[in-house]
Short mmCIF file of C-alpha atoms in Angstrom, two decimals:
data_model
loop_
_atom_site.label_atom_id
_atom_site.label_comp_id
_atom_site.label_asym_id
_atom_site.label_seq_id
_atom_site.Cartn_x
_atom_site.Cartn_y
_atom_site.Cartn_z
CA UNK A 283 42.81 221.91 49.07
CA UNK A 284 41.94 225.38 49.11
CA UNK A 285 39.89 224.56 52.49
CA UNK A 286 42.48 223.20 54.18
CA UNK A 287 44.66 226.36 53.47
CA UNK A 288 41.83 228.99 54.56
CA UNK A 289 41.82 226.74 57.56
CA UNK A 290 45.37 226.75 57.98
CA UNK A 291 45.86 230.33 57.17
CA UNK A 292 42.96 230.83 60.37
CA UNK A 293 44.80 228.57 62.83
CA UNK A 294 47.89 230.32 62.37
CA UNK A 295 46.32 234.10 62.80
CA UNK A 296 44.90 233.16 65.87
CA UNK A 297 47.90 231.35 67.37
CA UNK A 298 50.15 234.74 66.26
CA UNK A 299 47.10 236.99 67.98
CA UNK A 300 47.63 234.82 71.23
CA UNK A 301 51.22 234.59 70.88
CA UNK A 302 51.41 239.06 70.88
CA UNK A 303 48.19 238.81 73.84
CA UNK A 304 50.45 236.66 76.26
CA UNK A 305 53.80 238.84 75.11
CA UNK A 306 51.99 242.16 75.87
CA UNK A 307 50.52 240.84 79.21
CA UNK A 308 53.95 239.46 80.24
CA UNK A 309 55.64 242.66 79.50
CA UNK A 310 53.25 244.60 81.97
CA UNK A 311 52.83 242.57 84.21
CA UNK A 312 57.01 242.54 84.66
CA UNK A 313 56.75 246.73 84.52
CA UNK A 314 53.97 246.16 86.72
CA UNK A 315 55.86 243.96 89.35
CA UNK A 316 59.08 246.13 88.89
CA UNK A 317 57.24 249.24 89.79
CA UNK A 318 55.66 247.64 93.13
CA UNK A 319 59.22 246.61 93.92
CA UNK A 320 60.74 250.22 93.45
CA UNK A 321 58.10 251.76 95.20
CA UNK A 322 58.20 249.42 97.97
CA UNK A 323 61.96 249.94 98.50
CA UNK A 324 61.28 253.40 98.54
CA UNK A 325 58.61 252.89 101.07
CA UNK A 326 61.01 251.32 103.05
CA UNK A 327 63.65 253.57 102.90
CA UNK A 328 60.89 256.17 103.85
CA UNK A 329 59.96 255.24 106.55
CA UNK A 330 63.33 253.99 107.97
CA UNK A 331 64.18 257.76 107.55
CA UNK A 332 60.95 258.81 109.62
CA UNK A 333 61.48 255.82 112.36
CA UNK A 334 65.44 257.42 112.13
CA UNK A 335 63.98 260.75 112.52
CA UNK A 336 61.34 259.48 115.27
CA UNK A 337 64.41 258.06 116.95
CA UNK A 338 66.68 260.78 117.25
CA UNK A 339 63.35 263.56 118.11
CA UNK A 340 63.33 260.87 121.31
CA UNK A 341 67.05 261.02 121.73
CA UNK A 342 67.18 264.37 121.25
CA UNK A 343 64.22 266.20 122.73
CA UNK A 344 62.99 263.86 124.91
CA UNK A 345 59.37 263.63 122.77
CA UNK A 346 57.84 262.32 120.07
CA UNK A 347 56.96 264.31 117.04
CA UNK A 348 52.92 263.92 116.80
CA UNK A 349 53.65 266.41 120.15
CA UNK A 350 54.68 268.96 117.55
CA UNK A 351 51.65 269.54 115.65
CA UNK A 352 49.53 267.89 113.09
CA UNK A 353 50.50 264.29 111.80
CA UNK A 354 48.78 265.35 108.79
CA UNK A 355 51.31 267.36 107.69
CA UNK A 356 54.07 265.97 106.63
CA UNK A 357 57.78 267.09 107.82
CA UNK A 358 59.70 268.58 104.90
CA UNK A 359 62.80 265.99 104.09
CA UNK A 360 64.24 265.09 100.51
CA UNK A 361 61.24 262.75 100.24
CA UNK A 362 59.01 263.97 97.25
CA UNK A 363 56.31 261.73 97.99
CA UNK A 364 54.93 260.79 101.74
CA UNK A 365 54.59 257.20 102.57
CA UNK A 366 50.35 257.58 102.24
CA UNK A 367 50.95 258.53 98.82
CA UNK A 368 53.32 255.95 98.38
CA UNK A 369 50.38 253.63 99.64
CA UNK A 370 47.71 254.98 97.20
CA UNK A 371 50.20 254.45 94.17
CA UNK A 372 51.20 250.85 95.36
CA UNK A 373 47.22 250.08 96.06
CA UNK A 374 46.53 252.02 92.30
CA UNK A 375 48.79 249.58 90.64
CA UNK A 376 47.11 245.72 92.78
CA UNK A 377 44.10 247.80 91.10
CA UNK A 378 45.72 247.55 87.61
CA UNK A 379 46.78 244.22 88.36
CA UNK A 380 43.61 243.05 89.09
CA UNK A 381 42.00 244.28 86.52
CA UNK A 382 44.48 242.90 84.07
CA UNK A 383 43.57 239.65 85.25
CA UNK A 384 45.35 236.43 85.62
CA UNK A 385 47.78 234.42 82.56
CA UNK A 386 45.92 232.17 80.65
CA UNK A 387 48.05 229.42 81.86
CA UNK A 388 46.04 226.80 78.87
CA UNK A 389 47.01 229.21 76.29
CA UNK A 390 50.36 227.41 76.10
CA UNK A 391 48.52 224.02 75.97
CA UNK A 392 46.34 225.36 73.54
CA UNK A 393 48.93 226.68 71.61
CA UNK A 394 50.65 222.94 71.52
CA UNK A 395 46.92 221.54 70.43
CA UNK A 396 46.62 224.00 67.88
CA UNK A 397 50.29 223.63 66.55
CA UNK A 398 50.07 220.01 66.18
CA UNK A 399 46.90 220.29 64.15
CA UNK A 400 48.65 222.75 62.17
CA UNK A 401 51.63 220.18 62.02
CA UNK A 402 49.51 217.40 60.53
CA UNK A 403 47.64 219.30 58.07
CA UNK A 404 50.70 220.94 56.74
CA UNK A 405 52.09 216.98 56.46
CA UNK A 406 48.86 216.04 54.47
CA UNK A 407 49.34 219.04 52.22
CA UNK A 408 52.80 218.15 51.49
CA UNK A 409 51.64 214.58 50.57
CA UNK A 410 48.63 215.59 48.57
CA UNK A 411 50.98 217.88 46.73
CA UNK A 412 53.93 215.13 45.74
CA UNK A 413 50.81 213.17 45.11
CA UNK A 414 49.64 215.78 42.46
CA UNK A 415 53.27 216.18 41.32
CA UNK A 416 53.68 212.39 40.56
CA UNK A 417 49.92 212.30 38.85
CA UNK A 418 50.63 215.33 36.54
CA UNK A 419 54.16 213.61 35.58
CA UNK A 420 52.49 210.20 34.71
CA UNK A 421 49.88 211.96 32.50
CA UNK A 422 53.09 213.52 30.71
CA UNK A 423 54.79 210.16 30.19
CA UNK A 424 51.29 208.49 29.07
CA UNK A 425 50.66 212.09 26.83
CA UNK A 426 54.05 211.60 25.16
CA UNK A 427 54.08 208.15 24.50
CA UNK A 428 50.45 208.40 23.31
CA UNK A 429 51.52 211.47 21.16
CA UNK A 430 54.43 209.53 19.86
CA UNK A 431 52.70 206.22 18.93
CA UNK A 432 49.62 208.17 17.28
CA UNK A 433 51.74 210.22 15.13
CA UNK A 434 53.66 207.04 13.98
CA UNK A 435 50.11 204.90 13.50
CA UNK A 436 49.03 208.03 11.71
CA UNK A 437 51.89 208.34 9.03
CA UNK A 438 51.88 204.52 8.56
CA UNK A 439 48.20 204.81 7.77
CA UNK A 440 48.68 207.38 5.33
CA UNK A 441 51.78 205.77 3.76
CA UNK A 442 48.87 202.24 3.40
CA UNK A 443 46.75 205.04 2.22
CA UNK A 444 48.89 205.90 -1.00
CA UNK A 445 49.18 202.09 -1.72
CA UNK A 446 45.30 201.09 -1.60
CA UNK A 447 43.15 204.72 -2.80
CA UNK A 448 44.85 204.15 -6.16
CA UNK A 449 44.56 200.44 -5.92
CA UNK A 450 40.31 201.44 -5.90
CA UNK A 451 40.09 204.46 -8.48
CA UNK A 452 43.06 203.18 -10.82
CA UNK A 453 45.07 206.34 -10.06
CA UNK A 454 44.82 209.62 -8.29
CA UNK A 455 45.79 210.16 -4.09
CA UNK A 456 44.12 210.60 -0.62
CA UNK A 457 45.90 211.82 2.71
CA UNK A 458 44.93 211.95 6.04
CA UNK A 459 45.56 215.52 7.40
CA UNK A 460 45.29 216.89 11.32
CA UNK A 461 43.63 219.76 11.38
CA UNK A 462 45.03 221.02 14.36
CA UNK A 463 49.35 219.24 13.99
CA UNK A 464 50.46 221.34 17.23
CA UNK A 465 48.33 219.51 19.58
CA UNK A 466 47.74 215.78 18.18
CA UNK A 467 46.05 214.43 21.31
CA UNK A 468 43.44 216.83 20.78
CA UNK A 469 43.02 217.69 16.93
CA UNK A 470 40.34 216.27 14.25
CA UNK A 471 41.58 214.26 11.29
CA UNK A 472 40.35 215.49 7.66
CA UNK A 473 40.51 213.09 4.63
CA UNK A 474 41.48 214.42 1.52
CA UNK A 475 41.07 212.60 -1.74
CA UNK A 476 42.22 213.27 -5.78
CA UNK A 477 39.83 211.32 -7.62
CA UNK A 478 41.90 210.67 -10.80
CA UNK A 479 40.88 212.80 -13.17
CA UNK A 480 39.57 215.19 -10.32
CA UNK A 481 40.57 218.23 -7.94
CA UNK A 482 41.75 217.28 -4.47
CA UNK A 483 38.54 217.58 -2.55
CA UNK A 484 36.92 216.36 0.56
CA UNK A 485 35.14 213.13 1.06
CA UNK A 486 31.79 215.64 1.24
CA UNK A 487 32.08 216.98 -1.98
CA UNK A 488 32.13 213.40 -3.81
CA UNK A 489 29.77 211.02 -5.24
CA UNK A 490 28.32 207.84 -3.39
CA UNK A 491 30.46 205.57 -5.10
CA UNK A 492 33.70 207.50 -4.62
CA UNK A 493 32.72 208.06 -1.00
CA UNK A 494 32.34 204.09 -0.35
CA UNK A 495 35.91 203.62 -2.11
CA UNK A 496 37.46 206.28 -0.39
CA UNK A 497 36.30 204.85 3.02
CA UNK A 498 37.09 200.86 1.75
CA UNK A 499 40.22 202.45 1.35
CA UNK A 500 41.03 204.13 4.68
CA UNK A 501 39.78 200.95 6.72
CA UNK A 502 41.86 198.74 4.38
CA UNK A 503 44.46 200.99 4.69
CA UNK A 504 44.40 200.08 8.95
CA UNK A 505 43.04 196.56 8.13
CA UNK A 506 46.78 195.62 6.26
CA UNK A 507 48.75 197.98 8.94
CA UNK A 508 47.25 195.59 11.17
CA UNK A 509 45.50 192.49 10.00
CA UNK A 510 43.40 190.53 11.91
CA UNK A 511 42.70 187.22 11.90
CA UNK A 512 38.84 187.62 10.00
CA UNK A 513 37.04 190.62 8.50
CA UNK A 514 33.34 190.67 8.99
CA UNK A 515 31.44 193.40 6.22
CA UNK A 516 27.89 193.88 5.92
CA UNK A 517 26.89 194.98 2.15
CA UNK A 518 30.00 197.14 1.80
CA UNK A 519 29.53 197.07 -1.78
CA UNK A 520 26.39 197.92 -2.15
CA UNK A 521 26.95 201.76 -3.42
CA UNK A 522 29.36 200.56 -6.20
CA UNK A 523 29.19 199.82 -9.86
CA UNK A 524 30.80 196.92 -11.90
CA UNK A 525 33.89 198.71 -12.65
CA UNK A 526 34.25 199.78 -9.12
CA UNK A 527 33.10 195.77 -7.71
CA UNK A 528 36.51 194.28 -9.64
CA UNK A 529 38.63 196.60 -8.25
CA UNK A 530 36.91 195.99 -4.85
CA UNK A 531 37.12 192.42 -5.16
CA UNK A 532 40.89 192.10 -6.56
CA UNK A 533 41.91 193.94 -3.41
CA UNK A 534 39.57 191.37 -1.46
CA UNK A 535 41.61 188.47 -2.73
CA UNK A 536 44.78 190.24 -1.82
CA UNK A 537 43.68 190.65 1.77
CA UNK A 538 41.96 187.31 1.77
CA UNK A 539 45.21 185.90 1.34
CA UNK A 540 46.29 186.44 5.05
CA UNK A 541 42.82 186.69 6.60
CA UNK A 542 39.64 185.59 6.22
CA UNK A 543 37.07 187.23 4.97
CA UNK A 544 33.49 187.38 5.64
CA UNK A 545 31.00 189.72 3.63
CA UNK A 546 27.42 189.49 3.42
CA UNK A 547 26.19 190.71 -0.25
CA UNK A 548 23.64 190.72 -2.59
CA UNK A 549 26.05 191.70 -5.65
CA UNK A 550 26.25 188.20 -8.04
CA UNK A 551 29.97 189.70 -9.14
CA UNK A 552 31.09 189.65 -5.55
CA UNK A 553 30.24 186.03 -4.88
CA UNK A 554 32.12 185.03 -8.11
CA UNK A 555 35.15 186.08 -6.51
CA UNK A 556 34.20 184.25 -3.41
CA UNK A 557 36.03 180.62 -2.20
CA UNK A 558 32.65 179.94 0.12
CA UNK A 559 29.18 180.56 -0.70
CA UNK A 560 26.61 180.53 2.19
CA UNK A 561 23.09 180.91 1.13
CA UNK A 562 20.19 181.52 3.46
CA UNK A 563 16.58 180.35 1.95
CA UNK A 564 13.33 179.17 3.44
CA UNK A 565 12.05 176.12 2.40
CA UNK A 566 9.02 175.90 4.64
CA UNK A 567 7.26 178.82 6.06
CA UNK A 568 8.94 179.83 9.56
CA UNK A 569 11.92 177.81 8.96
CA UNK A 570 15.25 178.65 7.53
CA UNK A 571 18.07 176.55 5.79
CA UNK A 572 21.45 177.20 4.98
CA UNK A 573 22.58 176.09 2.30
CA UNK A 574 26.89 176.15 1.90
CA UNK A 575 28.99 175.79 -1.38
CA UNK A 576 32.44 175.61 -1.47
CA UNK A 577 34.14 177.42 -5.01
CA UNK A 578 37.53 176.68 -4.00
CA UNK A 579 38.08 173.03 -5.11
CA UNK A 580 41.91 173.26 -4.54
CA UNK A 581 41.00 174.01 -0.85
CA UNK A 582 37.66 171.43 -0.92
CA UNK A 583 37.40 169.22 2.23
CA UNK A 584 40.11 171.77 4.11
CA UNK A 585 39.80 174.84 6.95
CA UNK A 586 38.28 177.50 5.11
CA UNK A 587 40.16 180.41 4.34
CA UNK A 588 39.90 183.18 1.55
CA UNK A 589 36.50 184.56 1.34
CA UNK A 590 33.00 183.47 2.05
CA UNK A 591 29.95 185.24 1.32
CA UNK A 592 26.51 185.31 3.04
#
């Protein structure tokens, strides 16, 4: 872009510097011309006078007037300039003439070239720039509506947030905060958590156990805003204690009620909540078995839903 108006900015300088060249050598040439034709009328008139003059000397005095004297010298009349001067000014301005040299007759041409160039690059700005214009207004529309449906996500998160965290600890809060609320798009999101019992704190300052819960809790929080069809988790409660693995596993069979859920675990209280054990051993050396057992018996010989562990 800022190429093509250097370029454009060039084209037209040179087509204004021609455009005052071609005025300036039209103008003198027509002073020019209209001098030659001044003078030559007044070379004519001249030497009608002295032919006049010549005439009447004949008429007159029976001679002619080179018997008078020397031509050289000129006879005194009203004329202030003999006809041989007359000749030396007319020959003085061919001279100037000359050496002003000929109209560039493919400057106009050139000028047409140059102007249609100009023409079509000032057309492909134009387009580049509605081009640009209807860009930048699309990234508004997609900025807003991405503004507006993060923002709502964001407060139904926290609102799943206030539900679940106690849920986990028995009592106390955690919020999601922006830590930057003027420009959404582009701000960080800080978790803040009230153990019960507890100051509200950041997720850094807290144990291991409290840090699993709190983050069970924010990705159950967007798991029941919007649940999908099966959960896969890999050890999730490994960093908690017994009290902490009911509490875990009550809000498992909540959420196992719409989805299914499958956790792989090592914790024997966590597979007593399951509906669907699946146990991996090897029996000979290089070869695994899996070995299923179904806890559920109301839902025994059926789809499996609810939970199964691995």
């Amino acid at each position: 872009m800022i190429t093509d108006e250097k370029e454009f900015g060039e084209i037209d300088a040179r087509l204004n510097e021609n455009d005052d060249q071609i005025s300036q050598i039209q103008n003198q040439r027509e002073e020019l011309h209209q001098k030659i034709r001044m003078l030559e009328m007044d070379l004519a008139e001249k030497r009608i006078k002295r032919e006049n003059l010549e005439n009447r000397c004949q008429e007159y005095y029976h001679c002619a007037i080179a018997d008078f004297g020397n031509t050289d010298k000129q006879p005194d009349d009203t004329c202030e300039q003999s006809p041989e001067e007359l000749e030396k000014i007319l020959v003085t301005i061919r001279q100037k003439i000359v050496t002003i040299g000929d109209v560039n007759l493919e400057a106009i041409r050139e000028f047409e070239e140059q102007k249609q160039r100009y023409d079509f690059l000032c057309e492909q700005r134009n387009d580049l720039v509605k081009a640009i214009d209807g860009l930048h207004r699309v990234i508004r529309k997609i900025n807003r509506i991405t503004q507006e449906r993060f923002l709502d996500t964001f407060n139904r998160i926290n609102e799943k947030l206030q539900e679940v965290f106690p849920r986990l600890f028995e009592g106390g809060s955690a919020r999601l905060v922006l830590t930057n609320p003027n420009e959404p798009l582009e701000t960080g999101v800080e978790f803040l958590v009230h153990p019960p019992g507890k100051k509200l704190t950041r997720m850094s300052l807290l144990s291991g156990g409290e840090k699993a819960l709190s983050a069970i809790s924010f990705i159950f929080s967007i798991f029941l805003l919007r649940p999908a069809s099966f959960c896969l988790m890999d050890e999730i409660d490994a960093p908690l204690d017994d009290a902490n693995i009911i509490r875990f596993n009550n809000l498992m069979k909540v959420i196992g009620e719409k989805s299914q859920l499958i956790m792989i675990t090592h914790n024997k209280s966590s597979m007593e909540f399951a509906d669907t054990l699946f146990g991996i051993t090897m029996e000979q050396k290089g070869l695994s078995k899996v070995v299923s057992v179904n806890l559920d018996r109301e839902n025994h010989g059926k789809d499996i839903h609810g939970i199964q562990l691995v």
